[in-house]
Amino acid sequence: MQPIAASEQASALRRVHGNEAEVLVGTKIRQCEASGETDKAESWKMIQQVLRQRSGASES
């Protein structure tokens, strides 16, 4: 997944799920890893990183 796509996905998830977006992404990461879908898990990790960066920025 390209960084711009991860950013767009993170924005959409935050709009729809609010603060629960990061929990949802964590669940998706675990599901993908458990089923051996490492590429998908890496994509979800990129989205998670964007969400975390944005939450840290808003807390300052």
Short mmCIF file of N, CA, C and O in Angstrom, two decimals:
data_model
loop_
_atom_site.label_atom_id
_atom_site.label_comp_id
_atom_site.label_asym_id
_atom_site.label_seq_id
_atom_site.Cartn_x
_atom_site.Cartn_y
_atom_site.Cartn_z
N MET A 1 0.85 -1.18 0.00
CA MET A 1 0.00 0.00 0.00
C MET A 1 0.89 1.23 0.00
O MET A 1 1.88 1.29 0.72
N GLN A 2 0.52 2.18 -0.80
CA GLN A 2 1.26 3.44 -0.87
C GLN A 2 0.90 4.32 0.33
O GLN A 2 -0.23 4.24 0.84
N PRO A 3 1.82 5.16 0.78
CA PRO A 3 1.55 6.03 1.93
C PRO A 3 0.29 6.90 1.76
O PRO A 3 -0.46 7.08 2.71
N ILE A 4 0.05 7.40 0.56
CA ILE A 4 -1.14 8.24 0.34
C ILE A 4 -2.41 7.42 0.54
O ILE A 4 -3.39 7.90 1.12
N ALA A 5 -2.40 6.17 0.10
CA ALA A 5 -3.57 5.30 0.28
C ALA A 5 -3.78 5.01 1.76
O ALA A 5 -4.93 4.98 2.23
N ALA A 6 -2.70 4.79 2.49
CA ALA A 6 -2.81 4.54 3.93
C ALA A 6 -3.40 5.75 4.63
O ALA A 6 -4.25 5.63 5.53
N SER A 7 -2.99 6.93 4.22
CA SER A 7 -3.51 8.16 4.80
C SER A 7 -5.00 8.32 4.52
O SER A 7 -5.78 8.69 5.41
N GLU A 8 -5.40 8.03 3.29
CA GLU A 8 -6.82 8.12 2.92
C GLU A 8 -7.65 7.11 3.70
O GLU A 8 -8.75 7.43 4.17
N GLN A 9 -7.13 5.89 3.82
CA GLN A 9 -7.84 4.85 4.58
C GLN A 9 -7.97 5.24 6.04
O GLN A 9 -9.02 5.06 6.65
N ALA A 10 -6.89 5.77 6.61
CA ALA A 10 -6.91 6.19 8.02
C ALA A 10 -7.96 7.28 8.23
O ALA A 10 -8.71 7.25 9.21
N SER A 11 -8.01 8.23 7.31
CA SER A 11 -9.00 9.32 7.42
C SER A 11 -10.42 8.77 7.36
O SER A 11 -11.28 9.16 8.16
N ALA A 12 -10.66 7.85 6.44
CA ALA A 12 -12.00 7.27 6.31
C ALA A 12 -12.38 6.48 7.56
O ALA A 12 -13.51 6.60 8.05
N LEU A 13 -11.45 5.70 8.07
CA LEU A 13 -11.73 4.92 9.28
C LEU A 13 -12.01 5.82 10.47
O LEU A 13 -12.91 5.56 11.27
N ARG A 14 -11.24 6.89 10.60
CA ARG A 14 -11.44 7.82 11.72
C ARG A 14 -12.81 8.50 11.60
O ARG A 14 -13.50 8.68 12.59
N ARG A 15 -13.21 8.87 10.37
CA ARG A 15 -14.52 9.50 10.17
C ARG A 15 -15.65 8.56 10.57
O ARG A 15 -16.60 8.96 11.22
N VAL A 16 -15.53 7.31 10.16
CA VAL A 16 -16.61 6.36 10.40
C VAL A 16 -16.62 5.81 11.83
O VAL A 16 -17.67 5.69 12.45
N HIS A 17 -15.42 5.51 12.35
CA HIS A 17 -15.35 4.81 13.63
C HIS A 17 -14.83 5.66 14.79
O HIS A 17 -14.79 5.18 15.93
N GLY A 18 -14.43 6.87 14.51
CA GLY A 18 -13.93 7.76 15.57
C GLY A 18 -12.72 7.16 16.26
O GLY A 18 -11.83 6.60 15.61
N ASN A 19 -12.70 7.26 17.58
CA ASN A 19 -11.56 6.78 18.37
C ASN A 19 -11.41 5.26 18.33
O ASN A 19 -10.35 4.74 18.66
N GLU A 20 -12.44 4.56 17.92
CA GLU A 20 -12.37 3.10 17.84
C GLU A 20 -11.64 2.61 16.59
O GLU A 20 -11.39 1.41 16.44
N ALA A 21 -11.28 3.52 15.71
CA ALA A 21 -10.62 3.14 14.47
C ALA A 21 -9.33 2.38 14.73
O ALA A 21 -9.05 1.37 14.08
N GLU A 22 -8.54 2.84 15.70
CA GLU A 22 -7.27 2.16 15.97
C GLU A 22 -7.49 0.76 16.54
O GLU A 22 -6.74 -0.16 16.23
N VAL A 23 -8.52 0.58 17.34
CA VAL A 23 -8.85 -0.75 17.86
C VAL A 23 -9.23 -1.68 16.71
O VAL A 23 -8.78 -2.82 16.64
N LEU A 24 -10.05 -1.18 15.80
CA LEU A 24 -10.46 -1.96 14.64
C LEU A 24 -9.25 -2.37 13.80
O LEU A 24 -9.14 -3.53 13.39
N VAL A 25 -8.34 -1.45 13.58
CA VAL A 25 -7.15 -1.74 12.79
C VAL A 25 -6.29 -2.79 13.49
O VAL A 25 -5.78 -3.71 12.85
N GLY A 26 -6.14 -2.69 14.79
CA GLY A 26 -5.39 -3.70 15.54
C GLY A 26 -5.98 -5.08 15.38
O GLY A 26 -5.26 -6.07 15.21
N THR A 27 -7.30 -5.16 15.39
CA THR A 27 -7.99 -6.43 15.19
C THR A 27 -7.72 -6.98 13.79
O THR A 27 -7.44 -8.17 13.62
N LYS A 28 -7.78 -6.09 12.80
CA LYS A 28 -7.51 -6.51 11.42
C LYS A 28 -6.08 -7.04 11.26
O LYS A 28 -5.85 -8.04 10.59
N ILE A 29 -5.13 -6.37 11.91
CA ILE A 29 -3.73 -6.81 11.85
C ILE A 29 -3.61 -8.22 12.41
O ILE A 29 -3.00 -9.10 11.79
N ARG A 30 -4.18 -8.45 13.58
CA ARG A 30 -4.10 -9.78 14.22
C ARG A 30 -4.77 -10.85 13.36
O ARG A 30 -4.25 -11.96 13.22
N GLN A 31 -5.91 -10.52 12.76
CA GLN A 31 -6.60 -11.49 11.91
C GLN A 31 -5.76 -11.86 10.69
O GLN A 31 -5.67 -13.03 10.33
N CYS A 32 -5.17 -10.86 10.08
CA CYS A 32 -4.35 -11.12 8.88
C CYS A 32 -3.11 -11.94 9.24
O CYS A 32 -2.75 -12.87 8.51
N GLU A 33 -2.48 -11.59 10.34
CA GLU A 33 -1.29 -12.35 10.76
C GLU A 33 -1.65 -13.79 11.08
O GLU A 33 -0.91 -14.72 10.72
N ALA A 34 -2.79 -13.98 11.74
CA ALA A 34 -3.21 -15.34 12.11
C ALA A 34 -3.51 -16.19 10.89
O ALA A 34 -3.28 -17.40 10.90
N SER A 35 -4.00 -15.55 9.83
CA SER A 35 -4.34 -16.32 8.63
C SER A 35 -3.21 -16.34 7.61
O SER A 35 -3.38 -16.84 6.50
N GLY A 36 -2.06 -15.78 7.98
CA GLY A 36 -0.89 -15.82 7.11
C GLY A 36 -0.89 -14.77 6.00
O GLY A 36 -0.09 -14.84 5.08
N GLU A 37 -1.77 -13.81 6.08
CA GLU A 37 -1.84 -12.75 5.07
C GLU A 37 -0.93 -11.59 5.46
O GLU A 37 -1.38 -10.52 5.84
N THR A 38 0.37 -11.84 5.34
CA THR A 38 1.34 -10.86 5.82
C THR A 38 1.31 -9.55 5.03
O THR A 38 1.53 -8.49 5.60
N ASP A 39 1.04 -9.61 3.73
CA ASP A 39 0.96 -8.37 2.94
C ASP A 39 -0.18 -7.48 3.43
O ASP A 39 -0.01 -6.27 3.57
N LYS A 40 -1.32 -8.09 3.67
CA LYS A 40 -2.46 -7.32 4.18
C LYS A 40 -2.17 -6.77 5.57
O LYS A 40 -2.53 -5.64 5.88
N ALA A 41 -1.52 -7.59 6.40
CA ALA A 41 -1.16 -7.13 7.74
C ALA A 41 -0.25 -5.91 7.67
O ALA A 41 -0.42 -4.96 8.43
N GLU A 42 0.70 -5.92 6.75
CA GLU A 42 1.61 -4.78 6.59
C GLU A 42 0.85 -3.53 6.16
O GLU A 42 1.15 -2.42 6.61
N SER A 43 -0.14 -3.69 5.30
CA SER A 43 -0.96 -2.55 4.88
C SER A 43 -1.72 -1.98 6.07
O SER A 43 -1.77 -0.76 6.26
N TRP A 44 -2.30 -2.85 6.88
CA TRP A 44 -3.02 -2.40 8.07
C TRP A 44 -2.07 -1.72 9.05
O TRP A 44 -2.45 -0.75 9.71
N LYS A 45 -0.85 -2.19 9.14
CA LYS A 45 0.14 -1.57 10.04
C LYS A 45 0.48 -0.15 9.58
O LYS A 45 0.69 0.74 10.40
N MET A 46 0.52 0.06 8.27
CA MET A 46 0.75 1.41 7.75
C MET A 46 -0.39 2.34 8.16
O MET A 46 -0.17 3.48 8.57
N ILE A 47 -1.61 1.83 8.05
CA ILE A 47 -2.78 2.62 8.44
C ILE A 47 -2.73 2.91 9.93
O ILE A 47 -2.99 4.04 10.37
N GLN A 48 -2.36 1.92 10.72
CA GLN A 48 -2.25 2.09 12.16
C GLN A 48 -1.22 3.18 12.51
O GLN A 48 -1.46 4.01 13.38
N GLN A 49 -0.11 3.18 11.81
CA GLN A 49 0.93 4.17 12.04
C GLN A 49 0.39 5.58 11.77
O GLN A 49 0.64 6.50 12.55
N VAL A 50 -0.35 5.73 10.68
CA VAL A 50 -0.93 7.04 10.36
C VAL A 50 -1.89 7.47 11.46
O VAL A 50 -1.85 8.62 11.92
N LEU A 51 -2.75 6.56 11.91
CA LEU A 51 -3.70 6.88 12.97
C LEU A 51 -2.98 7.32 14.24
O LEU A 51 -3.37 8.29 14.88
N ARG A 52 -1.93 6.61 14.59
CA ARG A 52 -1.17 6.94 15.80
C ARG A 52 -0.48 8.30 15.68
O ARG A 52 -0.45 9.07 16.63
N GLN A 53 0.08 8.56 14.50
CA GLN A 53 0.73 9.86 14.29
C GLN A 53 -0.29 10.99 14.42
O GLN A 53 0.02 12.01 15.03
N ARG A 54 -1.45 10.79 13.88
CA ARG A 54 -2.46 11.83 13.94
C ARG A 54 -3.01 12.02 15.34
O ARG A 54 -3.31 13.13 15.74
N SER A 55 -3.17 10.93 16.09
CA SER A 55 -3.66 11.11 17.46
C SER A 55 -2.63 11.78 18.33
O SER A 55 -2.98 12.57 19.17
N GLY A 56 -1.37 11.47 18.13
CA GLY A 56 -0.31 12.13 18.90
C GLY A 56 -0.27 13.61 18.60
O GLY A 56 -0.09 14.44 19.48
N ALA A 57 -0.48 13.98 17.35
CA ALA A 57 -0.44 15.39 16.95
C ALA A 57 -1.60 16.16 17.56
O ALA A 57 -1.46 17.30 17.98
N SER A 58 -2.77 15.52 17.68
CA SER A 58 -3.92 16.24 18.22
C SER A 58 -3.88 16.36 19.73
O SER A 58 -4.52 17.20 20.30
N GLU A 59 -3.10 15.50 20.40
CA GLU A 59 -3.01 15.56 21.86
C GLU A 59 -2.07 16.65 22.33
O GLU A 59 -2.11 17.06 23.47
N SER A 60 -1.19 17.12 21.47
CA SER A 60 -0.20 18.12 21.87
C SER A 60 -0.83 19.47 22.12
O SER A 60 -1.79 19.87 21.60
#
